[in-house]
Amino acid sequence: MHPRPTAPTPPFHAPSARRLREGLGMTPGHVAYGLRAQYGLNITPETVIAWERGTARPDARELTALAGVLWCSPEDLLAAVTTLREYRVERGLTADDLARRVGLDPRSYARMEDTGQWSGSDRQTSALARALGLGPRELVSATGRDAELAELLRDAVTTRWQAHVRPAAKLVPLGRDRLEDVLQRLHAGYQARTAATYGYSDQDGGDGEAAGREYLDRVLEHFWALAGE
């Protein structure tokens, strides 16, 4: 007889649970009583405190019940899924299951998940995206490549964007034509914001520099917006 699979734990946002409880004027004891009386869950005040401190997380059933007690939707208690482990758990897969699907040794996969740095091959990366149902933006985030992509994009918009198509393609699973279009438009957006720097007005030049810095700070957001992600 095979052991029963463990239900995946949702990506719980502990600060939201505490904020909502305090907003209702409730104590952890009140929440525990509501979970027991309304939903038949044997949850202690200490468990509620552990949830709010982030040292424990409610399972899917407990999360739905907690939302009911706190008069909110379950989505109000969820954190954004960004890490490889969170995506895997949300899909209900064990680490060994996912390792097999992408063609990795379980220990090698576990190390990547623990460090948050993906080092799989292109083929394994494609398999990872299929196994977890990840779009381009989610894949970049889950594999810990956000910072690397942002640095590459800053170079692309401040120099020749054409020289950055190939390295960007290694990080982002977009077609070459689409990637070229996005980089060209990203470059044009930055140049348009900094054009005032080269004008005759000192005030305009200062505005252009500030706009350029702001654009570089948010270059990853601009990139995904242009890519339609």
mmCIF file of C-alpha atoms in Angstrom:
data_model
loop_
_atom_site.group_PDB
_atom_site.id
_atom_site.type_symbol
_atom_site.label_atom_id
_atom_site.label_comp_id
_atom_site.label_asym_id
_atom_site.label_seq_id
_atom_site.Cartn_x
_atom_site.Cartn_y
_atom_site.Cartn_z
ATOM 1 C CA MET A 1 0.000 0.000 0.000
ATOM 2 C CA HIS A 2 1.421 3.348 -1.034
ATOM 3 C CA PRO A 3 1.494 6.203 1.504
ATOM 4 C CA ARG A 4 -1.117 8.869 0.995
ATOM 5 C CA PRO A 5 0.384 11.958 -0.691
ATOM 6 C CA THR A 6 0.663 15.041 1.450
ATOM 7 C CA ALA A 7 -1.602 17.885 0.389
ATOM 8 C CA PRO A 8 0.338 20.883 -0.906
ATOM 9 C CA THR A 9 0.673 23.822 1.452
ATOM 10 C CA PRO A 10 -0.500 27.124 -0.077
ATOM 11 C CA PRO A 11 1.932 30.087 -0.118
ATOM 12 C CA PHE A 12 0.545 31.674 3.054
ATOM 13 C CA HIS A 13 1.123 35.380 3.772
ATOM 14 C CA ALA A 14 1.508 35.532 7.545
ATOM 15 C CA PRO A 15 1.454 39.366 7.995
ATOM 16 C CA SER A 16 -1.932 39.577 6.235
ATOM 17 C CA ALA A 17 -3.456 37.050 8.637
ATOM 18 C CA ARG A 18 -2.320 39.028 11.655
ATOM 19 C CA ARG A 19 -3.403 42.359 10.161
ATOM 20 C CA LEU A 20 -6.874 41.056 9.345
ATOM 21 C CA ARG A 21 -7.303 39.486 12.788
ATOM 22 C CA GLU A 22 -6.245 42.641 14.602
ATOM 23 C CA GLY A 23 -8.489 44.714 12.338
ATOM 24 C CA LEU A 24 -11.443 42.680 13.591
ATOM 25 C CA GLY A 25 -10.359 43.090 17.212
ATOM 26 C CA MET A 26 -9.869 39.343 17.615
ATOM 27 C CA THR A 27 -7.274 37.436 19.627
ATOM 28 C CA PRO A 28 -5.610 34.206 18.450
ATOM 29 C CA GLY A 29 -7.946 32.454 20.893
ATOM 30 C CA HIS A 30 -10.988 33.915 19.154
ATOM 31 C CA VAL A 31 -9.690 32.688 15.802
ATOM 32 C CA ALA A 32 -9.004 29.195 17.161
ATOM 33 C CA TYR A 33 -12.516 29.053 18.649
ATOM 34 C CA GLY A 34 -14.052 30.117 15.323
ATOM 35 C CA LEU A 35 -12.120 27.448 13.444
ATOM 36 C CA ARG A 36 -13.298 24.802 15.889
ATOM 37 C CA ALA A 37 -16.918 25.929 16.250
ATOM 38 C CA GLN A 38 -17.626 26.833 12.619
ATOM 39 C CA TYR A 39 -15.424 24.365 10.744
ATOM 40 C CA GLY A 40 -14.717 21.535 13.174
ATOM 41 C CA LEU A 41 -10.948 22.092 13.052
ATOM 42 C CA ASN A 42 -8.962 21.329 16.205
ATOM 43 C CA ILE A 43 -6.659 24.365 15.940
ATOM 44 C CA THR A 44 -5.118 25.836 19.083
ATOM 45 C CA PRO A 45 -4.320 29.522 19.706
ATOM 46 C CA GLU A 46 -0.643 28.541 19.636
ATOM 47 C CA THR A 47 -1.052 27.233 16.088
ATOM 48 C CA VAL A 48 -2.716 30.480 15.015
ATOM 49 C CA ILE A 49 0.240 32.389 16.487
ATOM 50 C CA ALA A 50 2.668 30.101 14.632
ATOM 51 C CA TRP A 51 0.834 30.824 11.357
ATOM 52 C CA GLU A 52 1.109 34.561 11.965
ATOM 53 C CA ARG A 53 4.799 34.312 12.784
ATOM 54 C CA GLY A 54 5.510 32.272 9.678
ATOM 55 C CA THR A 55 6.855 29.264 11.591
ATOM 56 C CA ALA A 56 3.947 27.101 10.368
ATOM 57 C CA ARG A 57 1.480 27.310 7.498
ATOM 58 C CA PRO A 58 -2.158 26.228 7.205
ATOM 59 C CA ASP A 59 -3.033 23.595 4.640
ATOM 60 C CA ALA A 60 -5.634 24.264 1.938
ATOM 61 C CA ARG A 61 -8.619 23.311 4.135
ATOM 62 C CA GLU A 62 -7.343 25.314 7.106
ATOM 63 C CA LEU A 63 -6.666 28.324 4.877
ATOM 64 C CA THR A 64 -10.235 28.335 3.548
ATOM 65 C CA ALA A 65 -11.598 28.076 7.096
ATOM 66 C CA LEU A 66 -9.289 30.825 8.357
ATOM 67 C CA ALA A 67 -10.520 33.119 5.579
ATOM 68 C CA GLY A 68 -14.087 32.448 6.713
ATOM 69 C CA VAL A 69 -13.286 33.307 10.331
ATOM 70 C CA LEU A 70 -11.466 36.488 9.282
ATOM 71 C CA TRP A 71 -14.221 37.561 6.868
ATOM 72 C CA CYS A 72 -11.977 37.655 3.829
ATOM 73 C CA SER A 73 -11.315 35.606 0.706
ATOM 74 C CA PRO A 74 -8.586 32.921 0.720
ATOM 75 C CA GLU A 75 -6.696 35.021 -1.863
ATOM 76 C CA ASP A 76 -6.318 37.756 0.771
ATOM 77 C CA LEU A 77 -4.182 35.344 2.793
ATOM 78 C CA LEU A 78 -1.943 34.154 -0.017
ATOM 79 C CA ALA A 79 1.536 35.402 -0.833
ATOM 80 C CA ALA A 80 2.702 35.803 -4.401
ATOM 81 C CA VAL A 81 4.305 32.600 -5.683
ATOM 82 C CA THR A 82 7.840 33.376 -6.862
ATOM 83 C CA THR A 83 10.259 30.606 -5.876
ATOM 84 C CA LEU A 84 10.821 27.214 -7.430
ATOM 85 C CA ARG A 85 9.737 25.485 -4.223
ATOM 86 C CA GLU A 86 6.522 27.521 -4.013
ATOM 87 C CA TYR A 87 5.579 26.724 -7.609
ATOM 88 C CA ARG A 88 6.287 23.039 -7.034
ATOM 89 C CA VAL A 89 4.241 22.911 -3.835
ATOM 90 C CA GLU A 90 1.370 24.813 -5.433
ATOM 91 C CA ARG A 91 1.274 22.187 -8.221
ATOM 92 C CA GLY A 92 1.169 19.390 -5.648
ATOM 93 C CA LEU A 93 4.472 17.792 -6.719
ATOM 94 C CA THR A 94 7.174 16.333 -4.518
ATOM 95 C CA ALA A 95 10.779 17.333 -5.136
ATOM 96 C CA ASP A 96 11.572 13.821 -6.367
ATOM 97 C CA ASP A 97 8.612 13.859 -8.780
ATOM 98 C CA LEU A 98 9.730 17.135 -10.327
ATOM 99 C CA ALA A 99 13.352 16.034 -10.507
ATOM 100 C CA ARG A 100 12.317 12.966 -12.497
ATOM 101 C CA ARG A 101 10.153 15.009 -14.855
ATOM 102 C CA VAL A 102 12.964 17.387 -15.737
ATOM 103 C CA GLY A 103 15.664 14.722 -15.888
ATOM 104 C CA LEU A 104 17.694 15.679 -12.826
ATOM 105 C CA ASP A 105 19.213 13.721 -9.984
ATOM 106 C CA PRO A 106 16.956 14.394 -6.937
ATOM 107 C CA ARG A 107 19.887 15.618 -4.858
ATOM 108 C CA SER A 108 20.966 18.036 -7.583
ATOM 109 C CA TYR A 109 17.431 19.355 -7.904
ATOM 110 C CA ALA A 110 17.054 19.725 -4.134
ATOM 111 C CA ARG A 111 20.260 21.771 -4.019
ATOM 112 C CA MET A 112 18.958 24.113 -6.742
ATOM 113 C CA GLU A 113 15.672 24.523 -4.908
ATOM 114 C CA ASP A 114 17.412 25.238 -1.586
ATOM 115 C CA THR A 115 19.744 27.854 -3.068
ATOM 116 C CA GLY A 116 17.152 29.385 -5.392
ATOM 117 C CA GLN A 117 19.622 29.176 -8.287
ATOM 118 C CA TRP A 118 18.698 27.019 -11.270
ATOM 119 C CA SER A 119 21.585 25.478 -13.227
ATOM 120 C CA GLY A 120 19.788 22.992 -15.441
ATOM 121 C CA SER A 121 20.419 22.662 -19.162
ATOM 122 C CA ASP A 122 18.224 24.321 -21.793
ATOM 123 C CA ARG A 123 16.370 21.040 -22.253
ATOM 124 C CA GLN A 124 15.839 20.643 -18.515
ATOM 125 C CA THR A 125 14.679 24.251 -18.252
ATOM 126 C CA SER A 126 12.076 23.648 -20.959
ATOM 127 C CA ALA A 127 10.969 20.503 -19.139
ATOM 128 C CA LEU A 128 10.694 22.488 -15.899
ATOM 129 C CA ALA A 129 8.454 25.075 -17.561
ATOM 130 C CA ARG A 130 6.189 22.322 -18.921
ATOM 131 C CA ALA A 131 6.038 20.410 -15.642
ATOM 132 C CA LEU A 132 5.076 23.482 -13.620
ATOM 133 C CA GLY A 133 3.072 25.236 -16.323
ATOM 134 C CA LEU A 134 5.257 28.355 -16.163
ATOM 135 C CA GLY A 135 5.103 31.253 -18.572
ATOM 136 C CA PRO A 136 8.281 33.183 -19.487
ATOM 137 C CA ARG A 137 8.019 35.668 -16.607
ATOM 138 C CA GLU A 138 7.260 32.963 -14.044
ATOM 139 C CA LEU A 139 10.102 30.813 -15.321
ATOM 140 C CA VAL A 140 12.673 33.599 -15.010
ATOM 141 C CA SER A 141 11.511 34.353 -11.476
ATOM 142 C CA ALA A 142 11.319 30.702 -10.373
ATOM 143 C CA THR A 143 14.833 29.981 -11.625
ATOM 144 C CA GLY A 144 16.302 32.948 -9.735
ATOM 145 C CA ARG A 145 17.296 34.903 -12.843
ATOM 146 C CA ASP A 146 15.478 38.190 -12.248
ATOM 147 C CA ALA A 147 18.581 40.099 -11.135
ATOM 148 C CA GLU A 148 20.681 38.735 -14.000
ATOM 149 C CA LEU A 149 18.032 39.664 -16.561
ATOM 150 C CA ALA A 150 17.597 43.156 -15.095
ATOM 151 C CA GLU A 151 21.328 43.834 -15.342
ATOM 152 C CA LEU A 152 21.400 42.617 -18.945
ATOM 153 C CA LEU A 153 18.429 44.826 -19.830
ATOM 154 C CA ARG A 154 20.089 47.902 -18.318
ATOM 155 C CA ASP A 155 23.084 47.279 -20.538
ATOM 156 C CA ALA A 156 20.819 46.752 -23.552
ATOM 157 C CA VAL A 157 18.970 50.041 -23.208
ATOM 158 C CA THR A 158 22.069 52.132 -22.492
ATOM 159 C CA THR A 159 24.243 50.648 -25.278
ATOM 160 C CA ARG A 160 23.458 48.689 -28.460
ATOM 161 C CA TRP A 161 20.403 46.532 -27.824
ATOM 162 C CA GLN A 162 21.248 44.272 -30.785
ATOM 163 C CA ALA A 163 24.298 42.898 -28.975
ATOM 164 C CA HIS A 164 22.114 41.632 -26.141
ATOM 165 C CA VAL A 165 19.576 39.581 -28.073
ATOM 166 C CA ARG A 166 21.504 36.305 -27.847
ATOM 167 C CA PRO A 167 22.329 36.478 -24.105
ATOM 168 C CA ALA A 168 18.748 37.555 -23.370
ATOM 169 C CA ALA A 169 17.448 34.550 -25.328
ATOM 170 C CA LYS A 170 19.371 32.259 -22.972
ATOM 171 C CA LEU A 171 17.420 33.685 -20.025
ATOM 172 C CA VAL A 172 13.985 34.351 -21.506
ATOM 173 C CA PRO A 173 12.010 31.753 -23.489
ATOM 174 C CA LEU A 174 10.656 34.153 -26.112
ATOM 175 C CA GLY A 175 10.975 33.764 -29.867
ATOM 176 C CA ARG A 176 13.893 35.663 -31.376
ATOM 177 C CA ASP A 177 11.701 38.014 -33.433
ATOM 178 C CA ARG A 178 9.560 38.836 -30.441
ATOM 179 C CA LEU A 179 12.589 39.341 -28.226
ATOM 180 C CA GLU A 180 14.220 41.661 -30.752
ATOM 181 C CA ASP A 181 11.028 43.720 -30.957
ATOM 182 C CA VAL A 182 10.778 44.032 -27.183
ATOM 183 C CA LEU A 183 14.435 45.012 -26.754
ATOM 184 C CA GLN A 184 14.212 47.586 -29.535
ATOM 185 C CA ARG A 185 11.118 49.165 -27.974
ATOM 186 C CA LEU A 186 12.673 49.030 -24.515
ATOM 187 C CA HIS A 187 15.764 50.805 -25.835
ATOM 188 C CA ALA A 188 13.620 53.436 -27.577
ATOM 189 C CA GLY A 189 11.659 54.038 -24.377
ATOM 190 C CA TYR A 190 14.817 54.718 -22.406
ATOM 191 C CA GLN A 191 16.283 56.964 -25.093
ATOM 192 C CA ALA A 192 13.069 58.996 -25.273
ATOM 193 C CA ARG A 193 13.148 59.618 -21.536
ATOM 194 C CA THR A 194 16.782 60.707 -21.507
ATOM 195 C CA ALA A 195 16.632 62.851 -24.670
ATOM 196 C CA ALA A 196 16.067 65.987 -22.595
ATOM 197 C CA THR A 197 19.493 65.511 -21.023
ATOM 198 C CA TYR A 198 21.073 66.623 -24.283
ATOM 199 C CA GLY A 199 18.915 69.726 -24.677
ATOM 200 C CA TYR A 200 19.806 73.291 -23.832
ATOM 201 C CA SER A 201 17.837 73.633 -20.627
ATOM 202 C CA ASP A 202 19.537 72.588 -17.416
ATOM 203 C CA GLN A 203 16.141 71.976 -15.879
ATOM 204 C CA ASP A 204 15.077 69.745 -18.765
ATOM 205 C CA GLY A 205 18.381 67.914 -18.572
ATOM 206 C CA GLY A 206 17.844 67.180 -14.890
ATOM 207 C CA ASP A 207 14.358 65.882 -15.634
ATOM 208 C CA GLY A 208 15.764 63.628 -18.349
ATOM 209 C CA GLU A 209 18.389 62.170 -16.036
ATOM 210 C CA ALA A 210 15.800 61.506 -13.335
ATOM 211 C CA ALA A 211 13.455 59.859 -15.837
ATOM 212 C CA GLY A 212 16.301 57.735 -17.132
ATOM 213 C CA ARG A 213 17.241 56.543 -13.646
ATOM 214 C CA GLU A 214 13.632 55.699 -12.876
ATOM 215 C CA TYR A 215 13.356 53.736 -16.120
ATOM 216 C CA LEU A 216 16.484 51.732 -15.318
ATOM 217 C CA ASP A 217 15.239 51.015 -11.801
ATOM 218 C CA ARG A 218 12.053 49.527 -13.243
ATOM 219 C CA VAL A 219 13.517 48.096 -16.432
ATOM 220 C CA LEU A 220 12.341 44.567 -15.619
ATOM 221 C CA GLU A 221 8.734 45.759 -15.237
ATOM 222 C CA HIS A 222 8.944 47.677 -18.529
ATOM 223 C CA PHE A 223 10.380 44.618 -20.265
ATOM 224 C CA TRP A 224 7.574 42.286 -19.175
ATOM 225 C CA ALA A 225 4.928 44.887 -19.967
ATOM 226 C CA LEU A 226 6.255 45.200 -23.530
ATOM 227 C CA ALA A 227 6.435 41.404 -23.778
ATOM 228 C CA GLY A 228 2.800 41.149 -22.747
ATOM 229 C CA GLU A 229 3.532 39.171 -19.590
#
